Amino acid sequence: MTEARITHVGGPTTLIEAVGWRLLTDPTFDPPGRRYSFGPGTSSTKTTGPALKAAELPPLDAVLLTHDHHADNLDTAGRALLPGAGTVVTTPSGAGRLGGNSRGLIPWATWRLEAPGRPTLEVTATPARHGPPLSRPLVGEVTGFSLRWEGQRHGALWITGDTVLFAGVREVPRRIDVGTVLLHLGGVRFPLTGPLRYTMTAAPALELCGLLRPHTVLPVHYEGWSHFREGREAVEAELGRAPADLRARFRWLPPGTPLAVEV
């Protein structure tokens, strides 16, 4: 059995410390107040600052970047720390834009982190779609990540990335035994596109968790930006209607404070 320490910095950004490795997901460290464009007719304002400053982070072995082209997953300060972060694992198109120490993975491809005295950590890209059908040319390429290492008791640690529930995501529980899931929520939508959602709301997220049956569910990507339309209160309301066994699997990450999770 092994343990991971997970620290929620804000939005999708978490520090994962496990079996001697330090990984950071989707770096966002800008202060609040700035408005960012996400493409034609879409924008968002950052409303909450990070629980940790970039300077307070330990040395990083890798950054797991679900996508590089939206500021709520990679902002200006987050981009500045990439060159010193060992390896940046991301999408193929993102690696093409970032260059340097970035490595792009297609879905189901694996990158291995290896170092003397530490177990190999396998990073496998998982499918993600950041919006409704046929939206990929507009919203761009996104990925999730599965993390596996020797000694896990409950299964892989899976970062869903910014995605809706679709066939590619449903394939994950068929291929991977998931023990812990960092679940990107928020129900993202924009006035220009009306009711269309670009990340999961609680209802499909609970459906996914019913398929996964993970040991632990850790919600992220639901606060701190104006385009997140479903926050913790709404998620908890939906969760209150779920079976008790599923509710018991959810844990909320305290901002800036490491949470020990049995993996």
mmCIF file of C-alpha atoms in Angstrom, residues 46-243:
data_model
loop_
_atom_site.group_PDB
_atom_site.id
_atom_site.type_symbol
_atom_site.label_atom_id
_atom_site.label_comp_id
_atom_site.label_asym_id
_atom_site.label_seq_id
_atom_site.Cartn_x
_atom_site.Cartn_y
_atom_site.Cartn_z
ATOM 1 C CA LYS A 46 -10.112 34.752 -12.465
ATOM 2 C CA THR A 47 -11.935 35.378 -9.183
ATOM 3 C CA THR A 48 -9.720 33.591 -6.624
ATOM 4 C CA GLY A 49 -5.955 33.561 -6.223
ATOM 5 C CA PRO A 50 -3.846 30.417 -5.711
ATOM 6 C CA ALA A 51 -3.641 28.882 -2.241
ATOM 7 C CA LEU A 52 0.126 28.561 -2.775
ATOM 8 C CA LYS A 53 2.518 30.767 -4.690
ATOM 9 C CA ALA A 54 4.681 29.222 -7.387
ATOM 10 C CA ALA A 55 7.752 30.103 -5.311
ATOM 11 C CA GLU A 56 6.418 27.935 -2.462
ATOM 12 C CA LEU A 57 6.416 24.769 -4.552
ATOM 13 C CA PRO A 58 9.059 22.088 -4.058
ATOM 14 C CA PRO A 59 11.237 21.092 -7.035
ATOM 15 C CA LEU A 60 9.005 19.427 -9.616
ATOM 16 C CA ASP A 61 9.740 16.226 -11.494
ATOM 17 C CA ALA A 62 6.947 16.770 -13.995
ATOM 18 C CA VAL A 63 3.987 18.916 -14.930
ATOM 19 C CA LEU A 64 0.873 17.129 -16.150
ATOM 20 C CA LEU A 65 -0.757 19.656 -18.451
ATOM 21 C CA THR A 66 -4.175 18.638 -19.723
ATOM 22 C CA HIS A 67 -4.032 21.479 -22.252
ATOM 23 C CA ASP A 68 -1.975 24.612 -22.744
ATOM 24 C CA HIS A 69 -4.336 26.927 -24.621
ATOM 25 C CA HIS A 70 -6.808 27.979 -21.896
ATOM 26 C CA ALA A 71 -5.651 30.238 -19.076
ATOM 27 C CA ASP A 72 -7.687 28.450 -16.418
ATOM 28 C CA ASN A 73 -5.364 25.482 -16.971
ATOM 29 C CA LEU A 74 -2.142 27.329 -17.803
ATOM 30 C CA ASP A 75 -1.902 31.022 -16.996
ATOM 31 C CA THR A 76 1.015 33.433 -17.317
ATOM 32 C CA ALA A 77 2.698 32.598 -14.004
ATOM 33 C CA GLY A 78 2.092 28.895 -14.551
ATOM 34 C CA ARG A 79 3.690 29.042 -17.983
ATOM 35 C CA ALA A 80 6.779 30.679 -16.482
ATOM 36 C CA LEU A 81 7.540 27.680 -14.259
ATOM 37 C CA LEU A 82 7.413 25.048 -17.038
ATOM 38 C CA PRO A 83 11.094 25.256 -18.102
ATOM 39 C CA GLY A 84 12.262 24.308 -14.606
ATOM 40 C CA ALA A 85 9.772 21.510 -14.055
ATOM 41 C CA GLY A 86 11.619 18.490 -15.397
ATOM 42 C CA THR A 87 9.221 17.073 -17.980
ATOM 43 C CA VAL A 88 5.939 18.599 -19.153
ATOM 44 C CA VAL A 89 3.560 15.869 -20.306
ATOM 45 C CA THR A 90 0.686 17.181 -22.408
ATOM 46 C CA THR A 91 -1.175 16.775 -25.705
ATOM 47 C CA PRO A 92 0.726 16.357 -28.993
ATOM 48 C CA SER A 93 -0.468 19.753 -30.225
ATOM 49 C CA GLY A 94 0.441 21.346 -26.906
ATOM 50 C CA ALA A 95 3.925 19.887 -27.014
ATOM 51 C CA GLY A 96 4.310 21.320 -30.500
ATOM 52 C CA ARG A 97 3.434 24.789 -29.235
ATOM 53 C CA LEU A 98 5.472 24.599 -26.042
ATOM 54 C CA GLY A 99 8.580 22.799 -27.300
ATOM 55 C CA GLY A 100 11.490 22.517 -24.869
ATOM 56 C CA ASN A 101 10.941 19.897 -22.176
ATOM 57 C CA SER A 102 7.383 19.023 -23.227
ATOM 58 C CA ARG A 103 6.301 15.576 -24.374
ATOM 59 C CA GLY A 104 3.017 14.983 -26.202
ATOM 60 C CA LEU A 105 0.972 11.825 -25.701
ATOM 61 C CA ILE A 106 -1.889 10.539 -27.814
ATOM 62 C CA PRO A 107 -4.678 8.747 -25.908
ATOM 63 C CA TRP A 108 -3.508 5.492 -24.292
ATOM 64 C CA ALA A 109 0.184 6.245 -24.892
ATOM 65 C CA THR A 110 2.476 6.086 -21.845
ATOM 66 C CA TRP A 111 5.442 8.147 -20.644
ATOM 67 C CA ARG A 112 7.608 6.677 -17.867
ATOM 68 C CA LEU A 113 9.270 8.715 -15.168
ATOM 69 C CA GLU A 114 12.365 6.857 -13.985
ATOM 70 C CA ALA A 115 15.104 7.699 -11.483
ATOM 71 C CA PRO A 116 17.470 5.693 -9.247
ATOM 72 C CA GLY A 117 15.942 4.801 -5.904
ATOM 73 C CA ARG A 118 12.381 5.569 -6.951
ATOM 74 C CA PRO A 119 9.750 3.296 -8.473
ATOM 75 C CA THR A 120 8.894 3.889 -12.101
ATOM 76 C CA LEU A 121 5.831 6.082 -12.473
ATOM 77 C CA GLU A 122 3.780 5.447 -15.605
ATOM 78 C CA VAL A 123 1.828 8.395 -17.025
ATOM 79 C CA THR A 124 -0.810 7.255 -19.521
ATOM 80 C CA ALA A 125 -2.863 9.740 -21.536
ATOM 81 C CA THR A 126 -6.621 9.202 -21.454
ATOM 82 C CA PRO A 127 -9.326 10.534 -23.804
ATOM 83 C CA ALA A 128 -10.990 13.863 -23.118
ATOM 84 C CA ARG A 129 -13.346 16.103 -25.065
ATOM 85 C CA HIS A 130 -13.706 19.677 -23.866
ATOM 86 C CA GLY A 131 -17.259 20.215 -25.073
ATOM 87 C CA PRO A 132 -20.164 18.828 -27.111
ATOM 88 C CA PRO A 133 -19.766 16.596 -30.193
ATOM 89 C CA LEU A 134 -17.810 18.192 -33.060
ATOM 90 C CA SER A 135 -16.451 20.940 -30.772
ATOM 91 C CA ARG A 136 -12.804 19.858 -30.854
ATOM 92 C CA PRO A 137 -11.803 22.116 -33.796
ATOM 93 C CA LEU A 138 -13.080 25.077 -31.755
ATOM 94 C CA VAL A 139 -12.022 24.168 -28.205
ATOM 95 C CA GLY A 140 -8.805 22.322 -29.046
ATOM 96 C CA GLU A 141 -7.122 19.136 -27.887
ATOM 97 C CA VAL A 142 -7.330 18.053 -24.241
ATOM 98 C CA THR A 143 -6.127 14.982 -22.366
ATOM 99 C CA GLY A 144 -6.478 13.239 -19.030
ATOM 100 C CA PHE A 145 -3.757 11.258 -17.242
ATOM 101 C CA SER A 146 -3.608 7.938 -15.426
ATOM 102 C CA LEU A 147 -0.741 7.487 -12.937
ATOM 103 C CA ARG A 148 0.446 4.023 -11.990
ATOM 104 C CA TRP A 149 3.321 2.792 -9.864
ATOM 105 C CA GLU A 150 4.255 -0.381 -8.019
ATOM 106 C CA GLY A 151 2.568 -0.825 -4.659
ATOM 107 C CA GLN A 152 -0.786 0.785 -5.388
ATOM 108 C CA ARG A 153 -3.489 -1.038 -3.448
ATOM 109 C CA HIS A 154 -6.663 0.451 -4.876
ATOM 110 C CA GLY A 155 -5.648 1.237 -8.443
ATOM 111 C CA ALA A 156 -4.394 4.073 -10.597
ATOM 112 C CA LEU A 157 -4.678 7.769 -9.817
ATOM 113 C CA TRP A 158 -6.663 9.311 -12.680
ATOM 114 C CA ILE A 159 -6.856 12.995 -13.595
ATOM 115 C CA THR A 160 -9.880 13.359 -15.864
ATOM 116 C CA GLY A 161 -8.877 16.677 -17.430
ATOM 117 C CA ASP A 162 -11.446 19.166 -18.703
ATOM 118 C CA THR A 163 -13.963 16.896 -20.366
ATOM 119 C CA VAL A 164 -17.607 16.047 -20.711
ATOM 120 C CA LEU A 165 -18.852 12.503 -20.330
ATOM 121 C CA PHE A 166 -18.551 10.763 -23.703
ATOM 122 C CA ALA A 167 -17.550 7.396 -25.142
ATOM 123 C CA GLY A 168 -13.815 8.015 -24.744
ATOM 124 C CA VAL A 169 -14.168 8.744 -21.027
ATOM 125 C CA ARG A 170 -16.452 5.735 -20.576
ATOM 126 C CA GLU A 171 -13.630 3.615 -21.985
ATOM 127 C CA VAL A 172 -11.361 4.455 -19.028
ATOM 128 C CA PRO A 173 -12.987 2.067 -16.500
ATOM 129 C CA ARG A 174 -12.853 -0.690 -19.120
ATOM 130 C CA ARG A 175 -9.091 -0.287 -19.536
ATOM 131 C CA ILE A 176 -7.847 1.005 -16.175
ATOM 132 C CA ASP A 177 -8.539 0.005 -12.596
ATOM 133 C CA VAL A 178 -8.957 3.497 -11.087
ATOM 134 C CA GLY A 179 -8.467 3.866 -7.339
ATOM 135 C CA THR A 180 -8.365 7.656 -6.988
ATOM 136 C CA VAL A 181 -9.866 10.200 -9.370
ATOM 137 C CA LEU A 182 -9.147 13.935 -9.573
ATOM 138 C CA LEU A 183 -12.501 14.874 -11.052
ATOM 139 C CA HIS A 184 -12.678 18.068 -13.145
ATOM 140 C CA LEU A 185 -16.111 19.619 -12.711
ATOM 141 C CA GLY A 186 -17.470 23.168 -12.985
ATOM 142 C CA GLY A 187 -20.157 22.769 -15.645
ATOM 143 C CA VAL A 188 -18.381 25.340 -17.839
ATOM 144 C CA ARG A 189 -20.589 27.293 -20.238
ATOM 145 C CA PHE A 190 -20.587 30.670 -21.983
ATOM 146 C CA PRO A 191 -23.385 33.111 -22.946
ATOM 147 C CA LEU A 192 -22.473 32.799 -26.628
ATOM 148 C CA THR A 193 -23.189 29.067 -26.741
ATOM 149 C CA GLY A 194 -26.183 28.975 -24.397
ATOM 150 C CA PRO A 195 -26.793 25.703 -22.555
ATOM 151 C CA LEU A 196 -23.832 23.821 -24.044
ATOM 152 C CA ARG A 197 -21.416 22.520 -21.404
ATOM 153 C CA TYR A 198 -17.650 22.248 -21.754
ATOM 154 C CA THR A 199 -16.879 20.298 -18.573
ATOM 155 C CA MET A 200 -18.891 17.873 -16.475
ATOM 156 C CA THR A 201 -21.665 18.849 -14.130
ATOM 157 C CA ALA A 202 -22.339 16.735 -11.048
ATOM 158 C CA ALA A 203 -24.926 14.412 -12.616
ATOM 159 C CA PRO A 204 -22.723 12.932 -15.382
ATOM 160 C CA ALA A 205 -19.764 12.984 -13.002
ATOM 161 C CA LEU A 206 -21.684 10.777 -10.584
ATOM 162 C CA GLU A 207 -22.638 8.497 -13.454
ATOM 163 C CA LEU A 208 -18.947 8.183 -14.317
ATOM 164 C CA CYS A 209 -18.028 7.451 -10.700
ATOM 165 C CA GLY A 210 -20.667 4.743 -10.677
ATOM 166 C CA LEU A 211 -18.813 3.094 -13.554
ATOM 167 C CA LEU A 212 -15.383 3.587 -11.974
ATOM 168 C CA ARG A 213 -16.216 2.603 -8.379
ATOM 169 C CA PRO A 214 -13.014 4.321 -7.189
ATOM 170 C CA HIS A 215 -11.798 4.234 -3.614
ATOM 171 C CA THR A 216 -11.532 8.049 -3.464
ATOM 172 C CA VAL A 217 -13.016 10.906 -5.518
ATOM 173 C CA LEU A 218 -11.376 14.351 -5.263
ATOM 174 C CA PRO A 219 -13.336 17.156 -7.009
ATOM 175 C CA VAL A 220 -11.322 19.990 -8.590
ATOM 176 C CA HIS A 221 -11.904 22.640 -11.290
ATOM 177 C CA TYR A 222 -15.154 23.993 -9.853
ATOM 178 C CA GLU A 223 -14.144 27.329 -8.264
ATOM 179 C CA GLY A 224 -12.054 30.422 -8.877
ATOM 180 C CA TRP A 225 -13.236 31.444 -12.381
ATOM 181 C CA SER A 226 -16.358 33.197 -13.635
ATOM 182 C CA HIS A 227 -17.054 30.609 -16.339
ATOM 183 C CA PHE A 228 -17.429 27.807 -13.781
ATOM 184 C CA ARG A 229 -21.218 27.575 -13.447
ATOM 185 C CA GLU A 230 -21.595 24.734 -10.952
ATOM 186 C CA GLY A 231 -19.733 25.091 -7.652
ATOM 187 C CA ARG A 232 -19.324 22.938 -4.580
ATOM 188 C CA GLU A 233 -22.797 23.685 -3.190
ATOM 189 C CA ALA A 234 -24.509 22.410 -6.331
ATOM 190 C CA VAL A 235 -22.262 19.347 -6.475
ATOM 191 C CA GLU A 236 -23.021 18.522 -2.846
ATOM 192 C CA ALA A 237 -26.757 18.898 -3.496
ATOM 193 C CA GLU A 238 -26.569 16.366 -6.327
ATOM 194 C CA LEU A 239 -24.304 14.162 -4.251
ATOM 195 C CA GLY A 240 -26.897 14.167 -1.476
ATOM 196 C CA ARG A 241 -29.247 12.269 -3.783
ATOM 197 C CA ALA A 242 -26.622 9.642 -4.661
ATOM 198 C CA PRO A 243 -26.304 6.249 -2.948
#
